[in-house]
GROMACS .gro file of C-alpha atoms in nm:
model
  330
    1MET     CA    1 -12.916  13.530   1.270
    2PRO     CA    2 -12.676  13.770   1.465
    3ARG     CA    3 -12.763  13.975   1.116
    4VAL     CA    4 -13.094  14.037   1.139
    5ILE     CA    5 -13.152  14.004   1.528
    6VAL     CA    6 -13.210  14.349   1.678
    7ASP     CA    7 -13.272  14.227   2.046
    8CYS     CA    8 -13.347  13.901   2.235
    9ALA     CA    9 -13.429  13.925   2.573
   10ILE     CA   10 -13.661  13.683   2.861
   11TYR     CA   11 -13.858  13.925   3.065
   12ARG     CA   12 -13.963  13.783   3.380
   13SER     CA   13 -14.229  13.981   3.682
   14GLY     CA   14 -14.165  14.300   3.458
   15ALA     CA   15 -13.809  14.282   3.437
   16ARG     CA   16 -13.571  14.198   3.191
   17ALA     CA   17 -13.372  13.847   3.288
   18GLU     CA   18 -13.030  13.653   3.230
   19GLY     CA   19 -13.098  13.408   2.996
   20PRO     CA   20 -12.963  13.159   2.704
   21ALA     CA   21 -12.810  13.342   2.424
   22ASP     CA   22 -12.997  13.100   2.159
   23PHE     CA   23 -13.356  13.258   2.111
   24SER     CA   24 -13.475  12.829   2.074
   25ASP     CA   25 -13.336  12.782   2.442
   26ALA     CA   26 -13.442  13.092   2.554
   27LEU     CA   27 -13.781  13.034   2.422
   28ASP     CA   28 -13.802  12.688   2.623
   29GLU     CA   29 -13.674  12.874   2.964
   30ALA     CA   30 -13.959  13.119   2.912
   31ARG     CA   31 -14.224  12.868   2.863
   32ALA     CA   32 -14.083  12.607   3.120
   33THR     CA   33 -14.098  12.924   3.375
   34GLY     CA   34 -14.489  13.000   3.327
   35ASP     CA   35 -14.410  13.365   3.441
   36ALA     CA   36 -14.173  13.467   3.158
   37PHE     CA   37 -14.187  13.595   2.787
   38LEU     CA   38 -13.925  13.590   2.491
   39TRP     CA   39 -13.913  13.944   2.305
   40LEU     CA   40 -13.713  13.887   1.999
   41GLY     CA   41 -13.652  14.124   1.780
   42LEU     CA   42 -13.578  14.103   1.394
   43HIS     CA   43 -13.493  14.365   1.113
   44GLU     CA   44 -13.569  14.259   0.764
   45PRO     CA   45 -13.514  13.874   0.768
   46THR     CA   46 -13.463  13.654   0.458
   47GLU     CA   47 -13.712  13.352   0.403
   48LYS     CA   48 -13.387  13.116   0.476
   49GLU     CA   49 -13.286  13.306   0.836
   50PHE     CA   50 -13.685  13.323   0.902
   51ASP     CA   51 -13.699  12.946   0.874
   52HIS     CA   52 -13.576  12.828   1.201
   53VAL     CA   53 -13.775  13.122   1.385
   54ARG     CA   54 -14.077  12.965   1.180
   55ASP     CA   55 -14.026  12.656   1.298
   56GLU     CA   56 -13.920  12.727   1.674
   57PHE     CA   57 -14.229  12.926   1.717
   58GLY     CA   58 -14.484  12.753   1.538
   59LEU     CA   59 -14.584  13.088   1.344
   60HIS     CA   60 -14.846  12.993   1.043
   61PRO     CA   61 -14.679  13.017   0.705
   62LEU     CA   62 -14.918  13.244   0.556
   63ALA     CA   63 -14.855  13.524   0.814
   64VAL     CA   64 -14.470  13.428   0.823
   65GLU     CA   65 -14.513  13.471   0.397
   66ASP     CA   66 -14.699  13.847   0.444
   67ALA     CA   67 -14.401  13.937   0.718
   68LEU     CA   68 -14.115  13.819   0.480
   69THR     CA   69 -14.310  13.980   0.166
   70ALA     CA   70 -14.391  14.325   0.331
   71HIS     CA   71 -14.585  14.582   0.147
   72GLN     CA   72 -14.906  14.454   0.347
   73ARG     CA   73 -15.186  14.687   0.492
   74PRO     CA   74 -15.227  14.740   0.843
   75LYS     CA   75 -15.448  14.441   0.959
   76LEU     CA   76 -15.486  14.169   1.227
   77GLU     CA   77 -15.512  13.790   1.164
   78VAL     CA   78 -15.552  13.533   1.425
   79TYR     CA   79 -15.417  13.186   1.385
   80ASP     CA   80 -15.455  12.874   1.608
   81ASP     CA   81 -15.096  12.939   1.774
   82SER     CA   82 -15.037  13.289   1.763
   83LEU     CA   83 -15.185  13.656   1.652
   84PHE     CA   84 -15.032  13.850   1.374
   85VAL     CA   85 -15.051  14.235   1.347
   86VAL     CA   86 -14.912  14.458   1.087
   87LEU     CA   87 -14.843  14.798   1.152
   88LYS     CA   88 -14.750  15.104   0.921
   89PRO     CA   89 -14.484  15.312   1.116
   90VAL     CA   90 -14.441  15.665   0.923
   91LEU     CA   91 -14.145  15.936   0.875
   92TYR     CA   92 -14.182  16.275   0.764
   93ASP     CA   93 -13.898  16.444   0.582
   94GLU     CA   94 -13.944  16.839   0.606
   95ASP     CA   95 -13.677  16.888   0.408
   96THR     CA   96 -13.817  16.697   0.118
   97ASP     CA   97 -14.179  16.699   0.243
   98THR     CA   98 -14.266  16.338   0.210
   99VAL     CA   99 -14.406  16.076   0.420
  100THR     CA  100 -14.226  15.751   0.415
  101ALA     CA  101 -14.414  15.450   0.561
  102GLY     CA  102 -14.243  15.158   0.691
  103GLU     CA  103 -14.366  14.818   0.835
  104LEU     CA  104 -14.397  14.635   1.182
  105MET     CA  105 -14.496  14.313   1.225
  106VAL     CA  106 -14.603  14.157   1.541
  107PHE     CA  107 -14.651  13.800   1.626
  108ILE     CA  108 -14.790  13.708   1.960
  109GLY     CA  109 -14.843  13.342   2.122
  110ASP     CA  110 -14.766  13.126   2.404
  111SER     CA  111 -14.455  13.350   2.588
  112PHE     CA  112 -14.368  13.489   2.293
  113VAL     CA  113 -14.373  13.792   2.123
  114VAL     CA  114 -14.180  13.836   1.779
  115THR     CA  115 -14.126  14.145   1.600
  116VAL     CA  116 -14.027  14.217   1.246
  117ARG     CA  117 -13.941  14.584   1.105
  118HIS     CA  118 -13.904  14.640   0.698
  119GLY     CA  119 -13.820  15.019   0.662
  120GLU     CA  120 -13.730  15.285   0.906
  121GLY     CA  121 -13.950  15.460   1.141
  122ALA     CA  122 -14.033  15.178   1.358
  123PRO     CA  123 -14.014  15.289   1.737
  124LEU     CA  124 -13.943  14.949   1.860
  125ALA     CA  125 -13.607  15.010   1.994
  126ALA     CA  126 -13.746  15.332   2.229
  127VAL     CA  127 -14.072  15.114   2.330
  128ARG     CA  128 -13.852  14.827   2.464
  129ARG     CA  129 -13.626  15.073   2.696
  130ARG     CA  130 -13.938  15.266   2.784
  131LEU     CA  131 -14.133  14.938   2.887
  132GLU     CA  132 -13.829  14.798   3.084
  133HIS     CA  133 -13.837  15.122   3.315
  134GLU     CA  134 -14.202  15.052   3.373
  135PRO     CA  135 -14.244  14.688   3.494
  136ASP     CA  136 -14.598  14.750   3.618
  137VAL     CA  137 -14.682  14.772   3.244
  138LEU     CA  138 -14.399  14.478   3.117
  139ARG     CA  139 -14.515  14.227   3.407
  140HIS     CA  140 -14.853  14.182   3.169
  141GLY     CA  141 -14.637  14.018   2.887
  142PRO     CA  142 -14.694  13.985   2.537
  143THR     CA  143 -15.025  14.181   2.556
  144ALA     CA  144 -14.821  14.467   2.706
  145VAL     CA  145 -14.538  14.482   2.417
  146LEU     CA  146 -14.894  14.484   2.152
  147TYR     CA  147 -14.997  14.783   2.312
  148ALA     CA  148 -14.699  14.957   2.387
  149VAL     CA  149 -14.617  14.949   1.999
  150SER     CA  150 -14.968  15.033   1.874
  151ASP     CA  151 -14.987  15.318   2.105
  152ALA     CA  152 -14.627  15.463   2.017
  153VAL     CA  153 -14.674  15.381   1.648
  154VAL     CA  154 -15.022  15.604   1.612
  155ASP     CA  155 -14.861  15.851   1.866
  156HIS     CA  156 -14.617  15.909   1.577
  157TYR     CA  157 -14.955  15.976   1.385
  158ILE     CA  158 -15.045  16.302   1.558
  159GLU     CA  159 -14.700  16.419   1.520
  160VAL     CA  160 -14.693  16.382   1.160
  161ALA     CA  161 -15.008  16.509   1.067
  162ALA     CA  162 -14.942  16.791   1.296
  163GLU     CA  163 -14.581  16.877   1.111
  164LEU     CA  164 -14.782  16.820   0.772
  165GLN     CA  165 -15.049  17.071   0.892
  166ALA     CA  166 -14.793  17.318   0.943
  167ASP     CA  167 -14.649  17.286   0.612
  168LEU     CA  168 -15.004  17.292   0.486
  169GLU     CA  169 -15.056  17.638   0.636
  170GLU     CA  170 -14.723  17.799   0.478
  171LEU     CA  171 -14.854  17.650   0.101
  172GLU     CA  172 -15.146  17.806   0.130
  173ALA     CA  173 -14.983  18.106   0.260
  174ASP     CA  174 -14.803  18.068  -0.074
  175VAL     CA  175 -15.110  18.029  -0.273
  176PHE     CA  176 -15.309  18.300  -0.150
  177ALA     CA  177 -15.020  18.535  -0.149
  178PRO     CA  178 -15.099  18.869  -0.383
  179ASN     CA  179 -14.786  18.837  -0.566
  180ALA     CA  180 -14.792  18.499  -0.634
  181SER     CA  181 -14.714  18.437  -1.017
  182ASP     CA  182 -14.558  18.055  -1.061
  183THR     CA  183 -14.865  17.905  -1.092
  184LYS     CA  184 -14.730  17.587  -1.233
  185ASN     CA  185 -14.496  17.506  -0.940
  186THR     CA  186 -14.782  17.589  -0.672
  187ALA     CA  187 -15.022  17.337  -0.870
  188ALA     CA  188 -14.724  17.117  -0.805
  189ARG     CA  189 -14.664  17.135  -0.514
  190ILE     CA  190 -15.022  17.114  -0.420
  191TYR     CA  191 -15.062  16.787  -0.588
  192GLY     CA  192 -14.747  16.660  -0.435
  193PHE     CA  193 -14.875  16.746  -0.103
  194LYS     CA  194 -15.207  16.538  -0.164
  195ARG     CA  195 -14.994  16.251  -0.252
  196GLN     CA  196 -14.819  16.243   0.077
  197VAL     CA  197 -15.132  16.292   0.266
  198LEU     CA  198 -15.270  16.007   0.041
  199GLU     CA  199 -14.954  15.753   0.183
  200PHE     CA  200 -15.011  15.875   0.516
  201ARG     CA  201 -15.354  15.770   0.514
  202ARG     CA  202 -15.288  15.417   0.317
  203ALA     CA  203 -15.107  15.375   0.674
  204THR     CA  204 -15.360  15.502   0.916
  205SER     CA  205 -15.709  15.433   0.768
  206PRO     CA  206 -15.701  15.051   0.752
  207LEU     CA  207 -15.592  15.044   1.129
  208LEU     CA  208 -15.901  15.135   1.248
  209GLN     CA  209 -16.067  14.791   1.202
  210PRO     CA  210 -15.771  14.646   1.413
  211MET     CA  211 -15.803  14.898   1.642
  212ASP     CA  212 -16.156  14.832   1.728
  213ARG     CA  213 -16.138  14.473   1.719
  214LEU     CA  214 -15.822  14.500   2.004
  215ALA     CA  215 -16.047  14.768   2.207
  216PHE     CA  216 -16.393  14.564   2.203
  217GLY     CA  217 -16.377  14.198   2.087
  218ASP     CA  218 -16.247  13.885   2.193
  219VAL     CA  219 -15.926  13.864   2.043
  220PRO     CA  220 -15.679  13.549   2.164
  221PHE     CA  221 -15.364  13.578   2.315
  222VAL     CA  222 -15.508  13.928   2.459
  223HIS     CA  223 -15.622  13.993   2.797
  224ASP     CA  224 -15.936  14.158   2.843
  225HIS     CA  225 -15.842  14.391   3.102
  226ALA     CA  226 -15.626  14.541   2.819
  227GLN     CA  227 -15.888  14.630   2.624
  228PRO     CA  228 -15.934  15.007   2.796
  229PHE     CA  229 -15.592  15.054   2.675
  230PHE     CA  230 -15.636  14.957   2.342
  231ARG     CA  231 -15.977  15.164   2.331
  232ASP     CA  232 -15.741  15.466   2.417
  233VAL     CA  233 -15.502  15.378   2.097
  234ALA     CA  234 -15.858  15.382   1.883
  235ASP     CA  235 -15.935  15.713   2.029
  236HIS     CA  236 -15.589  15.844   1.947
  237LEU     CA  237 -15.644  15.647   1.568
  238THR     CA  238 -15.959  15.837   1.502
  239LYS     CA  239 -15.793  16.166   1.590
  240ALA     CA  240 -15.489  16.097   1.349
  241ASN     CA  241 -15.763  15.966   1.051
  242GLU     CA  242 -15.996  16.302   1.128
  243TYR     CA  243 -15.675  16.495   1.105
  244ILE     CA  244 -15.551  16.358   0.792
  245GLU     CA  245 -15.933  16.411   0.624
  246GLY     CA  246 -15.916  16.758   0.733
  247LEU     CA  247 -15.571  16.811   0.554
  248ASP     CA  248 -15.717  16.609   0.226
  249ARG     CA  249 -16.012  16.889   0.244
  250LEU     CA  250 -15.780  17.177   0.261
  251LEU     CA  251 -15.559  17.078  -0.005
  252SER     CA  252 -15.867  16.968  -0.215
  253ASP     CA  253 -16.000  17.340  -0.123
  254ALA     CA  254 -15.648  17.527  -0.180
  255LEU     CA  255 -15.614  17.331  -0.487
  256ALA     CA  256 -15.984  17.474  -0.626
  257ALA     CA  257 -15.883  17.813  -0.499
  258HIS     CA  258 -15.542  17.812  -0.697
  259LEU     CA  259 -15.720  17.738  -1.001
  260ALA     CA  260 -15.995  17.986  -0.954
  261GLN     CA  261 -15.700  18.244  -0.922
  262MET     CA  262 -15.541  18.143  -1.233
  263GLY     CA  263 -15.840  18.205  -1.429
  264VAL     CA  264 -15.910  18.533  -1.245
  265ARG     CA  265 -15.574  18.607  -1.339
  266GLN     CA  266 -15.622  18.503  -1.711
  267ASN     CA  267 -15.924  18.702  -1.744
  268ASP     CA  268 -15.761  18.945  -1.601
  269ASP     CA  269 -15.475  18.952  -1.858
  270MET     CA  270 -15.740  18.901  -2.140
  271ARG     CA  271 -15.881  19.237  -2.019
  272LYS     CA  272 -15.569  19.457  -2.055
  273ILE     CA  273 -15.455  19.316  -2.388
  274SER     CA  274 -15.784  19.385  -2.502
  275ALA     CA  275 -15.810  19.728  -2.397
  276TRP     CA  276 -15.471  19.769  -2.536
  277ALA     CA  277 -15.551  19.655  -2.845
  278ALA     CA  278 -15.851  19.878  -2.862
  279MET     CA  279 -15.620  20.162  -2.818
  280ALA     CA  280 -15.428  20.064  -3.088
  281ALA     CA  281 -15.709  19.999  -3.341
  282VAL     CA  282 -15.821  20.374  -3.306
  283PRO     CA  283 -15.465  20.550  -3.445
  284THR     CA  284 -15.412  20.272  -3.690
  285MET     CA  285 -15.733  20.295  -3.838
  286VAL     CA  286 -15.697  20.672  -3.888
  287ALA     CA  287 -15.347  20.638  -4.017
  288GLY     CA  288 -15.524  20.358  -4.243
  289ILE     CA  289 -15.761  20.577  -4.414
  290TYR     CA  290 -15.515  20.864  -4.482
  291GLY     CA  291 -15.242  20.616  -4.605
  292MET     CA  292 -15.524  20.539  -4.849
  293ASN     CA  293 -15.384  20.683  -5.243
  294PHE     CA  294 -15.695  20.916  -5.289
  295ASP     CA  295 -15.709  21.339  -5.398
  296ASP     CA  296 -16.013  21.433  -5.206
  297MET     CA  297 -15.947  21.384  -4.862
  298PRO     CA  298 -16.079  21.639  -4.561
  299GLU     CA  299 -15.798  21.852  -4.454
  300LEU     CA  300 -15.559  21.723  -4.665
  301LYS     CA  301 -15.437  22.011  -4.797
  302GLN     CA  302 -15.453  22.233  -4.532
  303SER     CA  303 -15.137  22.314  -4.332
  304TRP     CA  304 -15.316  22.206  -3.994
  305GLY     CA  305 -15.457  21.900  -4.122
  306TYR     CA  306 -15.115  21.686  -3.984
  307PRO     CA  307 -15.143  21.796  -3.652
  308VAL     CA  308 -15.503  21.805  -3.576
  309VAL     CA  309 -15.467  21.413  -3.687
  310LEU     CA  310 -15.232  21.365  -3.466
  311ALA     CA  311 -15.478  21.524  -3.155
  312VAL     CA  312 -15.761  21.329  -3.264
  313MET     CA  313 -15.568  21.001  -3.249
  314VAL     CA  314 -15.398  21.048  -2.914
  315GLY     CA  315 -15.719  21.232  -2.725
  316ALA     CA  316 -15.890  20.936  -2.854
  317CYS     CA  317 -15.609  20.681  -2.723
  318LEU     CA  318 -15.635  20.910  -2.403
  319GLY     CA  319 -15.970  20.909  -2.327
  320LEU     CA  320 -15.994  20.488  -2.409
  321HIS     CA  321 -15.735  20.436  -2.149
  322ARG     CA  322 -15.941  20.666  -1.896
  323MET     CA  323 -16.241  20.483  -1.940
  324PHE     CA  324 -16.069  20.146  -1.928
  325LYS     CA  325 -15.891  20.255  -1.588
  326ARG     CA  326 -16.201  20.355  -1.475
  327ARG     CA  327 -16.354  20.001  -1.547
  328GLY     CA  328 -16.059  19.821  -1.395
  329TRP     CA  329 -15.935  19.721  -1.720
  330LEU     CA  330 -15.603  19.849  -1.658
   0.00000   0.00000   0.00000
């Protein structure tokens, strides 16, 4: 268990208190006093390692299965002895332009909070430090922990959305650049960006319903006076989702504009090819006529016939070039 236990502490009246090293004894002490709770933080426990936690805290088998398996959608489940919440914190790597979603499970029950983290990006350490410096908030017990964790995760959504917005503006500049020529790479970048936005949306969109339940519903193990705080989290989550929807629409518009630009460039290329082919056809036609083996042809016996024919071909080509230039084909 020491391998997976990130932190284990008793909090009494909003302050961290000394307690037994074993979380079983610490839980008994927290329940015995009545004004304390235990916060146990775990990182990617195995089934065997989590068995003792499940038995000691009385966690529901279905919730335990979700916590161990991971790859869950954000959700809120109410069981007889505990409340189970799944959050998906995200990280954005600017070097690779990728969004990575971790998973954070929160169990809340009688005088305890158990957090299970999978992957990176969960702000638990920072949240714990911040709460330990805010005893007025922490004294509200497990509800305060759930609020602080949810608030930190959702606020980071907005930060990631802002970073994606900045990168999207750079992508739009490349799409609409006058000398943009690498069309294949640009389309691949747009599709790649859309996949990252989709990954982001999978973390944020399903969380709306759980936050609404916490903000407006009667949820066990959550104090009623905490609803305004969860409404604030829900508002921030709505803002993050609006960001993401805007990014997705902009990407769709950028892709449509890119495809339209490709069609315009292809039409320009075809017009140029057609213009040069038309100019090449005139001297080819004249040369083909005079290349036929006939005795009686105009100006065939004249000394000035050859330069005249060359002048006609050059003049015709120049005339066609001027006409195509005026029409914008060249």
